[in-house]
GROMACS .gro file of N, CA and C in nm:
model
  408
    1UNK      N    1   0.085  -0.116   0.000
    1UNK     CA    2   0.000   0.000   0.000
    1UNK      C    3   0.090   0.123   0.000
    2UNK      N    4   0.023   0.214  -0.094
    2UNK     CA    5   0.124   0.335  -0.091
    2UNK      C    6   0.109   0.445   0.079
    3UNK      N    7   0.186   0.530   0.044
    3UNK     CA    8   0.189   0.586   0.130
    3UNK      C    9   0.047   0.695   0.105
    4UNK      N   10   0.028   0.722  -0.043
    4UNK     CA   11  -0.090   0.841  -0.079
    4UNK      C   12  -0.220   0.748   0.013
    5UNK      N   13  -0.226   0.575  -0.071
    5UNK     CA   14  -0.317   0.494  -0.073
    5UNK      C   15  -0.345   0.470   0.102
    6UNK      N   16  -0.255   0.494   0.224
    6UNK     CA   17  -0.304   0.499   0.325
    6UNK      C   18  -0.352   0.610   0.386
    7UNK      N   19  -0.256   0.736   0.357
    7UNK     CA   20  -0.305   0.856   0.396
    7UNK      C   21  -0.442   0.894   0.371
    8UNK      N   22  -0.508   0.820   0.322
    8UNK     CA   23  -0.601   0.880   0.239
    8UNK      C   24  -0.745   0.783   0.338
    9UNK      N   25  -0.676   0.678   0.394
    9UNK     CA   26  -0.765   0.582   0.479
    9UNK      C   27  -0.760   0.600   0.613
   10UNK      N   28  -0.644   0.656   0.686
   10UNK     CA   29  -0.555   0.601   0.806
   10UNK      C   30  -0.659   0.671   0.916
   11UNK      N   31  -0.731   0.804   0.873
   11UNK     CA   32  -0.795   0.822   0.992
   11UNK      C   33  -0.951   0.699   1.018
   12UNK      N   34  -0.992   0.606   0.926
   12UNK     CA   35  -1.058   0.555   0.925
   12UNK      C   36  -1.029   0.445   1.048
   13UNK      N   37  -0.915   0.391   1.036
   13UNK     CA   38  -0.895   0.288   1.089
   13UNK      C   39  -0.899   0.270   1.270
   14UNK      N   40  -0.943   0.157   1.337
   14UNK     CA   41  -0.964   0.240   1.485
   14UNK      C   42  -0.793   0.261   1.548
   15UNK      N   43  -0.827   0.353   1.676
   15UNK     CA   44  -0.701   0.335   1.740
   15UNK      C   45  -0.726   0.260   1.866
   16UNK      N   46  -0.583   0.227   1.922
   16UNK     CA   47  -0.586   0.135   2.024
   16UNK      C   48  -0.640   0.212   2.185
   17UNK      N   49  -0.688   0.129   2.234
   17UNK     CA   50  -0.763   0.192   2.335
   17UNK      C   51  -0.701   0.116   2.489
   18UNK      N   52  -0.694  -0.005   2.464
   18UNK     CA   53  -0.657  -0.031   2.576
   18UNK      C   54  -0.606  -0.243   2.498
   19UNK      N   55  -0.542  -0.273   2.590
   19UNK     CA   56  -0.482  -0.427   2.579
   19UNK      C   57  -0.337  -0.378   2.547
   20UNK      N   58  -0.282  -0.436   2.469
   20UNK     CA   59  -0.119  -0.489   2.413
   20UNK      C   60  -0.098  -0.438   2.297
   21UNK      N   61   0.020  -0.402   2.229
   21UNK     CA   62   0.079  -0.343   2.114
   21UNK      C   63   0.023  -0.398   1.991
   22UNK      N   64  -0.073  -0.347   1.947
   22UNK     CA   65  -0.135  -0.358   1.791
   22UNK      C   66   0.000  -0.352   1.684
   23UNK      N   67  -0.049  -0.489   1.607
   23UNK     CA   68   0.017  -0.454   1.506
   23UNK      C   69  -0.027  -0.342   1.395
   24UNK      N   70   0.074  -0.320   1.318
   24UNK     CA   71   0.081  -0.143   1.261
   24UNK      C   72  -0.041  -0.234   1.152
   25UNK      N   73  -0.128  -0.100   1.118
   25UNK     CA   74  -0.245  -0.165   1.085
   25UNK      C   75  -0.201  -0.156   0.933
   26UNK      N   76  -0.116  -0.062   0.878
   26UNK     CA   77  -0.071  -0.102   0.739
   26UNK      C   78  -0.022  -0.195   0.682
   27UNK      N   79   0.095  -0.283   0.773
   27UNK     CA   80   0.099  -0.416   0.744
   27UNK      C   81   0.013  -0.528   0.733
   28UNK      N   82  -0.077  -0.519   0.833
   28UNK     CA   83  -0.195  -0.587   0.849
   28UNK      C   84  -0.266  -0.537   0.691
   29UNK      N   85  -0.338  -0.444   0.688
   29UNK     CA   86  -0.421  -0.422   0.560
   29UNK      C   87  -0.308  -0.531   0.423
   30UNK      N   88  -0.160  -0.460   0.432
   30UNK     CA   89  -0.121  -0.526   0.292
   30UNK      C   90  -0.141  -0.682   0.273
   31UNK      N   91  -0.133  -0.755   0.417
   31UNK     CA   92  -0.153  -0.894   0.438
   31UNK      C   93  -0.267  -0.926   0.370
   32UNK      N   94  -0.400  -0.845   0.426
   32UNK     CA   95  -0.538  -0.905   0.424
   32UNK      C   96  -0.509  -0.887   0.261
   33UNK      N   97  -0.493  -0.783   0.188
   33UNK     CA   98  -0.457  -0.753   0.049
   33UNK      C   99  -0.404  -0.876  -0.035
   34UNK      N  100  -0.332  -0.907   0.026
   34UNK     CA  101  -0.224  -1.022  -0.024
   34UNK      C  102  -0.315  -1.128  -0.050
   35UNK      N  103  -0.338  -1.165   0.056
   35UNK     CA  104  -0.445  -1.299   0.053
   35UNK      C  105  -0.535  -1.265  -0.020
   36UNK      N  106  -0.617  -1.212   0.027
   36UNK     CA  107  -0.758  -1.167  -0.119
   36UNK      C  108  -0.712  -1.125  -0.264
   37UNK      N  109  -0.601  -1.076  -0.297
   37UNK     CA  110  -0.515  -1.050  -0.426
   37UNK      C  111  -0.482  -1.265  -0.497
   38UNK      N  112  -0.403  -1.239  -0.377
   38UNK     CA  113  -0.350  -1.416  -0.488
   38UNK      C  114  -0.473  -1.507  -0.445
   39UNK      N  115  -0.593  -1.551  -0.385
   39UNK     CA  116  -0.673  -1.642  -0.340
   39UNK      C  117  -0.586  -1.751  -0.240
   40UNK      N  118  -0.504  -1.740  -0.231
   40UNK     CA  119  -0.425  -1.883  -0.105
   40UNK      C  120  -0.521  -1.822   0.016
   41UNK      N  121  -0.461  -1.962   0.075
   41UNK     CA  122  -0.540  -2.012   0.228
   41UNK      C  123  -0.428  -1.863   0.314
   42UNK      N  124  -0.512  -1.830   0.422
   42UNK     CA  125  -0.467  -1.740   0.512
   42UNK      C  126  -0.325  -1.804   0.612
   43UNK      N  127  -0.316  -1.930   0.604
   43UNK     CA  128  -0.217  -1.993   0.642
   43UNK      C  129  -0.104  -1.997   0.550
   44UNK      N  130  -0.085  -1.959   0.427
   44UNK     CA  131   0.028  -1.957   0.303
   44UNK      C  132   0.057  -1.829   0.323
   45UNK      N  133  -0.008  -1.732   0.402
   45UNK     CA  134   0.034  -1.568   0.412
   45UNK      C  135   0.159  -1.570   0.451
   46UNK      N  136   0.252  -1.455   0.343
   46UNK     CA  137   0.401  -1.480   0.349
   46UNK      C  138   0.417  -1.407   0.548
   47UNK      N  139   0.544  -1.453   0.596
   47UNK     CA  140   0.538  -1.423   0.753
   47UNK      C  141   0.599  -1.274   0.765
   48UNK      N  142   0.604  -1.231   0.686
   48UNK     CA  143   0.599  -1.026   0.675
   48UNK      C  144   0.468  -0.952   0.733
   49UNK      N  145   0.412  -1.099   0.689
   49UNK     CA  146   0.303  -0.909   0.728
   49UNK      C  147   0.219  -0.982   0.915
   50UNK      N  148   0.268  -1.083   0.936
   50UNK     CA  149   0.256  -1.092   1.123
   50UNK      C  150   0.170  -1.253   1.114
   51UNK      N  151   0.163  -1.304   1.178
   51UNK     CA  152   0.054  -1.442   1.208
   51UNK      C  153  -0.047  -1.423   1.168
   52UNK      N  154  -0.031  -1.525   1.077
   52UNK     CA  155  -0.199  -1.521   1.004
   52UNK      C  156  -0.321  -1.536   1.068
   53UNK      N  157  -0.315  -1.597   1.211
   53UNK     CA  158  -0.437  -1.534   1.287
   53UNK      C  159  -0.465  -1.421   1.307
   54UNK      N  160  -0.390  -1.322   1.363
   54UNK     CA  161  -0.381  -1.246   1.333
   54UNK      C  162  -0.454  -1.155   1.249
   55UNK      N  163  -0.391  -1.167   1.173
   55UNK     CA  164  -0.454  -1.106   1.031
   55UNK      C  165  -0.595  -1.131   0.946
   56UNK      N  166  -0.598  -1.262   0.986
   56UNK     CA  167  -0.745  -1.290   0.955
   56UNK      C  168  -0.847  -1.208   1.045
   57UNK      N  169  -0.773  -1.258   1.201
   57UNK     CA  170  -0.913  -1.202   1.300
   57UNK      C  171  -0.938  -1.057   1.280
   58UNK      N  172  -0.847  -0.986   1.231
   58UNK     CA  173  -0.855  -0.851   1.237
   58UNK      C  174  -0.919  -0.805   1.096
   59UNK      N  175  -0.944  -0.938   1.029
   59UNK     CA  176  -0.995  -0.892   0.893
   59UNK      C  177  -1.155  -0.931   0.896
   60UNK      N  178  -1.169  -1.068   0.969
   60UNK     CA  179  -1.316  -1.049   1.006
   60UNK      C  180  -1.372  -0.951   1.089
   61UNK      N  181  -1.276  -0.891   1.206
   61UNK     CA  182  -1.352  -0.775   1.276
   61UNK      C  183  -1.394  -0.643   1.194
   62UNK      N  184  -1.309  -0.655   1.117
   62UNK     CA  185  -1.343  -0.507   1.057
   62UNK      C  186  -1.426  -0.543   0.914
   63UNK      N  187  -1.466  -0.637   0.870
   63UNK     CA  188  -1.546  -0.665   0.790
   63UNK      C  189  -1.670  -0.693   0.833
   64UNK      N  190  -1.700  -0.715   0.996
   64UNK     CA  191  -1.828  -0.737   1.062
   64UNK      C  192  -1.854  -0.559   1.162
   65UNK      N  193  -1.756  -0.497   1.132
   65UNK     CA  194  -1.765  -0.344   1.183
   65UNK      C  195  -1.820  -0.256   1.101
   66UNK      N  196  -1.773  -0.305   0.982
   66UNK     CA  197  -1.791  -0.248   0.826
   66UNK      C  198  -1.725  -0.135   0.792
   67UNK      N  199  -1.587  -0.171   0.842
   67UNK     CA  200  -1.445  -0.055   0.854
   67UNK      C  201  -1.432  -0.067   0.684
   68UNK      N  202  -1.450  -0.192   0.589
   68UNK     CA  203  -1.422  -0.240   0.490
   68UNK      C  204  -1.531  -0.133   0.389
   69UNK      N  205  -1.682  -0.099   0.426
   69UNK     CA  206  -1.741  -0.031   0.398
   69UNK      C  207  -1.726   0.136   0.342
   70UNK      N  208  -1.672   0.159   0.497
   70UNK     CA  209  -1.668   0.300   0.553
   70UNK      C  210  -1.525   0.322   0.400
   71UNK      N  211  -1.435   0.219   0.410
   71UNK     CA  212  -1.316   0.276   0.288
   71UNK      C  213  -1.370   0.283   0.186
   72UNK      N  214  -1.404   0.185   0.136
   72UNK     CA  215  -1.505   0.185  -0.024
   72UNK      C  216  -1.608   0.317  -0.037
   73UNK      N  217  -1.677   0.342   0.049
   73UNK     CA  218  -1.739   0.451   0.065
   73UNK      C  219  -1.642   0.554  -0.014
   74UNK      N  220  -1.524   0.587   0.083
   74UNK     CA  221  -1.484   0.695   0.093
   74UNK      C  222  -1.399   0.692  -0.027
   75UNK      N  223  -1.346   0.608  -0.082
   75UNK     CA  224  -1.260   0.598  -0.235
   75UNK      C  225  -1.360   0.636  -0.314
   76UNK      N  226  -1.475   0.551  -0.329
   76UNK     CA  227  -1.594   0.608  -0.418
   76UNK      C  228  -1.622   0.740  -0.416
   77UNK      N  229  -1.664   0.800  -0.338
   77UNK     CA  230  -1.677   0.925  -0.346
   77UNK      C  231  -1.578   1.020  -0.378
   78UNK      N  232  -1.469   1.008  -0.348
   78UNK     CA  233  -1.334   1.050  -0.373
   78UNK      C  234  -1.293   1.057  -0.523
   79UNK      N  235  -1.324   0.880  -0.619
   79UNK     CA  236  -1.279   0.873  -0.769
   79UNK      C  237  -1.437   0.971  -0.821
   80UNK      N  238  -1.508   0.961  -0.764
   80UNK     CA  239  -1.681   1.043  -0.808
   80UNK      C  240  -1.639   1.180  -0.875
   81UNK      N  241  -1.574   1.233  -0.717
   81UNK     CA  242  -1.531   1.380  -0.724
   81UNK      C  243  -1.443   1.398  -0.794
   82UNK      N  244  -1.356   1.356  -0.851
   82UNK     CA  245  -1.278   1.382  -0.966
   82UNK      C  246  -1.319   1.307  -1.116
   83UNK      N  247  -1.428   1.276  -1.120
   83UNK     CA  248  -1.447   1.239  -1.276
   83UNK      C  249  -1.422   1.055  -1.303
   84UNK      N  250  -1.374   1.033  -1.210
   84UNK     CA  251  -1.299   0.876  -1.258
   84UNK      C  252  -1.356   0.767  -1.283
   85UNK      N  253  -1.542   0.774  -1.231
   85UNK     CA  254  -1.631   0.676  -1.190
   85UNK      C  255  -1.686   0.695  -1.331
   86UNK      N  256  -1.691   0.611  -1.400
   86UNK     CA  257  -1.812   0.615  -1.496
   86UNK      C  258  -1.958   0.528  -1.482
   87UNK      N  259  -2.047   0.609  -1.422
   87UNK     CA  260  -2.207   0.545  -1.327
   87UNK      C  261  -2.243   0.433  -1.464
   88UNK      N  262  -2.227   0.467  -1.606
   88UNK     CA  263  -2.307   0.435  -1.698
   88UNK      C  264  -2.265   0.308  -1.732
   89UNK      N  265  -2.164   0.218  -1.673
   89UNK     CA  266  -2.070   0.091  -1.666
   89UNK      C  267  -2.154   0.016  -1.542
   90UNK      N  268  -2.220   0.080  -1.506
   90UNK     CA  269  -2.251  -0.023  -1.394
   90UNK      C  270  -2.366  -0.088  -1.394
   91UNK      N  271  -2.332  -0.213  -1.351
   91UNK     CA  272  -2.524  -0.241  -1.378
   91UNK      C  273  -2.537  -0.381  -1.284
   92UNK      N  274  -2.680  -0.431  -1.211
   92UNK     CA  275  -2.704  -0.499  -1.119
   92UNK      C  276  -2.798  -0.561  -1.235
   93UNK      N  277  -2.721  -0.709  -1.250
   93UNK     CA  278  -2.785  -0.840  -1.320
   93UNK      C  279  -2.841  -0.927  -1.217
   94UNK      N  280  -3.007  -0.928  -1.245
   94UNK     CA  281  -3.064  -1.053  -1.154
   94UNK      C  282  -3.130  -1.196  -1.215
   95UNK      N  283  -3.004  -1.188  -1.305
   95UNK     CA  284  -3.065  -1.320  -1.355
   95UNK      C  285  -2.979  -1.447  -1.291
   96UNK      N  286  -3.039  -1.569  -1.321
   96UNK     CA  287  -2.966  -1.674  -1.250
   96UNK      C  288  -2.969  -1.752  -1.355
   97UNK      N  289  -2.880  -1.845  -1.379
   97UNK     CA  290  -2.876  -1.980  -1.459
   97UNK      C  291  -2.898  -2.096  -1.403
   98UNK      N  292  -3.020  -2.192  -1.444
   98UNK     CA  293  -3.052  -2.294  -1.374
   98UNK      C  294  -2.964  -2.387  -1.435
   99UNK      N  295  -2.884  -2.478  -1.292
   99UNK     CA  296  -2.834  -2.589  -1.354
   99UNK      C  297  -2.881  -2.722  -1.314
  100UNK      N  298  -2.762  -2.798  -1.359
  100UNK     CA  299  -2.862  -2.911  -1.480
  100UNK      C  300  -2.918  -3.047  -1.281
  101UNK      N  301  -2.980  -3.097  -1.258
  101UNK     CA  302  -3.009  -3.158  -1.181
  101UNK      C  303  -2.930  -3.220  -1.122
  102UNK      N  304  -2.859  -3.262  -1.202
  102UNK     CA  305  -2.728  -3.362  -1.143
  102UNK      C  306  -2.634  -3.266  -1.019
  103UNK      N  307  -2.622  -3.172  -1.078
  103UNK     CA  308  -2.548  -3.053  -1.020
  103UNK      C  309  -2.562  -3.062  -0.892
  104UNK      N  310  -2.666  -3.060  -0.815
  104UNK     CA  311  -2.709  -3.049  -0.680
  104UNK      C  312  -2.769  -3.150  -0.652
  105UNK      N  313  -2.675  -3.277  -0.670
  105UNK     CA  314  -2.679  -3.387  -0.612
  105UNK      C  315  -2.802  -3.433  -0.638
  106UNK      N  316  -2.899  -3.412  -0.720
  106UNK     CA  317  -3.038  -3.523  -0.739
  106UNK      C  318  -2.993  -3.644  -0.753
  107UNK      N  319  -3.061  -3.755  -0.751
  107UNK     CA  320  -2.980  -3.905  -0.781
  107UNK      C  321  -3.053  -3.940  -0.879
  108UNK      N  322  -3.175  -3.832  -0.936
  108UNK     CA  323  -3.246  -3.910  -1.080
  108UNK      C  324  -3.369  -3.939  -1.069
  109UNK      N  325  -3.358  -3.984  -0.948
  109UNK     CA  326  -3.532  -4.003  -0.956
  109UNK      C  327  -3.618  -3.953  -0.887
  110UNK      N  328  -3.735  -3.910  -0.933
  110UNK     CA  329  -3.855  -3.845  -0.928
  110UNK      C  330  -3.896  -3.826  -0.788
  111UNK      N  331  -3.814  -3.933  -0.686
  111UNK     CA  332  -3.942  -3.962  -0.536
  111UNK      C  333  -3.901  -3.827  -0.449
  112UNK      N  334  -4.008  -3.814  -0.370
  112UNK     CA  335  -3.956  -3.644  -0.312
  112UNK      C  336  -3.901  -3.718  -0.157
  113UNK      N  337  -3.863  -3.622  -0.131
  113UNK     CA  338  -3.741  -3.650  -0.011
  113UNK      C  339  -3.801  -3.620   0.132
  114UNK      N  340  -3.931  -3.511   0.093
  114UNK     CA  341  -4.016  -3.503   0.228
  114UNK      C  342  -3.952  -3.372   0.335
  115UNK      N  343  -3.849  -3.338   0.232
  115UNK     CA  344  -3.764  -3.185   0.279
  115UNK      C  345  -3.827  -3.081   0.205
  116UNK      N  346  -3.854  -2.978   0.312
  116UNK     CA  347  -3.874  -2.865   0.217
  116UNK      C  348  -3.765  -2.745   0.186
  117UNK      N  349  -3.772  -2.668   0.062
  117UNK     CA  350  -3.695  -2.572   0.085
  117UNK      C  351  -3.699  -2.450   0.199
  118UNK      N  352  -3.626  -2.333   0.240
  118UNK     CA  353  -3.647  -2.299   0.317
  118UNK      C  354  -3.654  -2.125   0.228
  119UNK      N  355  -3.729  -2.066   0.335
  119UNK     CA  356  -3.860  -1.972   0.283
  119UNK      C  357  -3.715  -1.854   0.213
  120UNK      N  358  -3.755  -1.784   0.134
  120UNK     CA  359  -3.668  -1.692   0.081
  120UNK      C  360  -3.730  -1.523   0.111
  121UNK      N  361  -3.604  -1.477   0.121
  121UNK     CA  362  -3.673  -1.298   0.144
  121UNK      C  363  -3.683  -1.237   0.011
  122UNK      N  364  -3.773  -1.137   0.013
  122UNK     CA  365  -3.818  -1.068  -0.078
  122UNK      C  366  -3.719  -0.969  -0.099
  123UNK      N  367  -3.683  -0.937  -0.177
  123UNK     CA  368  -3.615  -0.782  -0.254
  123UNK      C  369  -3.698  -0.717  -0.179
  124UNK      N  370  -3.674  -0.587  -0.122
  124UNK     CA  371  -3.730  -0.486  -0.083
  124UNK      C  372  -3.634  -0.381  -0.066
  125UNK      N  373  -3.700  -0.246  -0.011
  125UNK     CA  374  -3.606  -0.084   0.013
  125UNK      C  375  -3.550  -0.104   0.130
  126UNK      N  376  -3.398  -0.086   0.092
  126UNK     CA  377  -3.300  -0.127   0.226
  126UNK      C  378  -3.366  -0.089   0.316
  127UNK      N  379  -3.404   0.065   0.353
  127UNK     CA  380  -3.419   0.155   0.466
  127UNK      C  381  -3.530   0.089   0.516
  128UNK      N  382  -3.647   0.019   0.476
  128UNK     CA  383  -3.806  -0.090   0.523
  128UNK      C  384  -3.729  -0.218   0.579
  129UNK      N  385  -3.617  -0.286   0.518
  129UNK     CA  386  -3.581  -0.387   0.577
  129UNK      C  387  -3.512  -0.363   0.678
  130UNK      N  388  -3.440  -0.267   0.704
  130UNK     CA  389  -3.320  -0.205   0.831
  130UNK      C  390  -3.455  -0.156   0.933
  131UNK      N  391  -3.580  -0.068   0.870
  131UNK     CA  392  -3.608  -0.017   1.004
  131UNK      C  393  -3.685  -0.172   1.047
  132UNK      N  394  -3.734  -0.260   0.953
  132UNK     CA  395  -3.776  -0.360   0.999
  132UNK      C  396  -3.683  -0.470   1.133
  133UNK      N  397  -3.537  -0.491   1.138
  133UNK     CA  398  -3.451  -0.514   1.227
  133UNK      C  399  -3.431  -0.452   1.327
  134UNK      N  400  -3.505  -0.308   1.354
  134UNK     CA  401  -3.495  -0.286   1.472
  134UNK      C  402  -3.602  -0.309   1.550
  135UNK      N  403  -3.735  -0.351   1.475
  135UNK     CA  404  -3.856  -0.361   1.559
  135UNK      C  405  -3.888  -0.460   1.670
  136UNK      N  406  -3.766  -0.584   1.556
  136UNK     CA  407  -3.742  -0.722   1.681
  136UNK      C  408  -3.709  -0.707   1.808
   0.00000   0.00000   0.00000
């Protein structure tokens, strides 16, 4: 990661508040990078960028914080404001391709199994489904 490419994140990231010496969170980010860049197991992570526990746990926390969010956000808006985004490239495909039976393990024949599928959610407006999660 460059030096522009963190400056540009670093106040995002949390600071330490209390426990034991955090690793420097730039190394950490290039790790999580690394792994999601080449696809290897989090255990093949070269030993530069700290223990791959490590690095993982700190990559699920901030992907269940939505620290991962808050950056994308802020790059987006950032390439927006200078021209770089072209909106007219983008597009949300909801189609699916049915495959062939075999695929998902049918064995061929017709007899039903006495399982049902399980119920599916509807597409709806984020903001109806979010205020709907707080009513629980």
């Amino acid at each position: 990661m460059t030096d522009f490419g963190y400056a540009r994140i670093e106040d995002l990231l949390p600071t330490q508040e209390r426990g034991g010496k955090w690793n420097n969170h730039r190394i950490v980010l290039n790790g999580i990078f690394w792994v999601l860049n080449s696809g290897a197991h989090w255990r093949d992570m070269p030993e530069r960028y700290g223990k791959w526990e490590t690095i993982y746990g700190r990559y699920r926390r901030w992907v269940r914080e939505g620290l991962f969010d808050r950056i994308l956000q802020r790059l987006h808006l950032a390439l927006d404001a200078y021209g770089r985004i072209d909106w007219s490239v983008f597009d949300v495909d909801g189609s699916n391709v049915r495959a062939h039976r075999v695929a998902g393990g049918a064995s061929g024949s017709s007899k039903k199994t006495g399982r049902t599928s399980h119920p599916t959610t509807p597409w709806d407006d984020p903001a109806e489904a979010l205020a709907r999660s707080f009513i629980l």
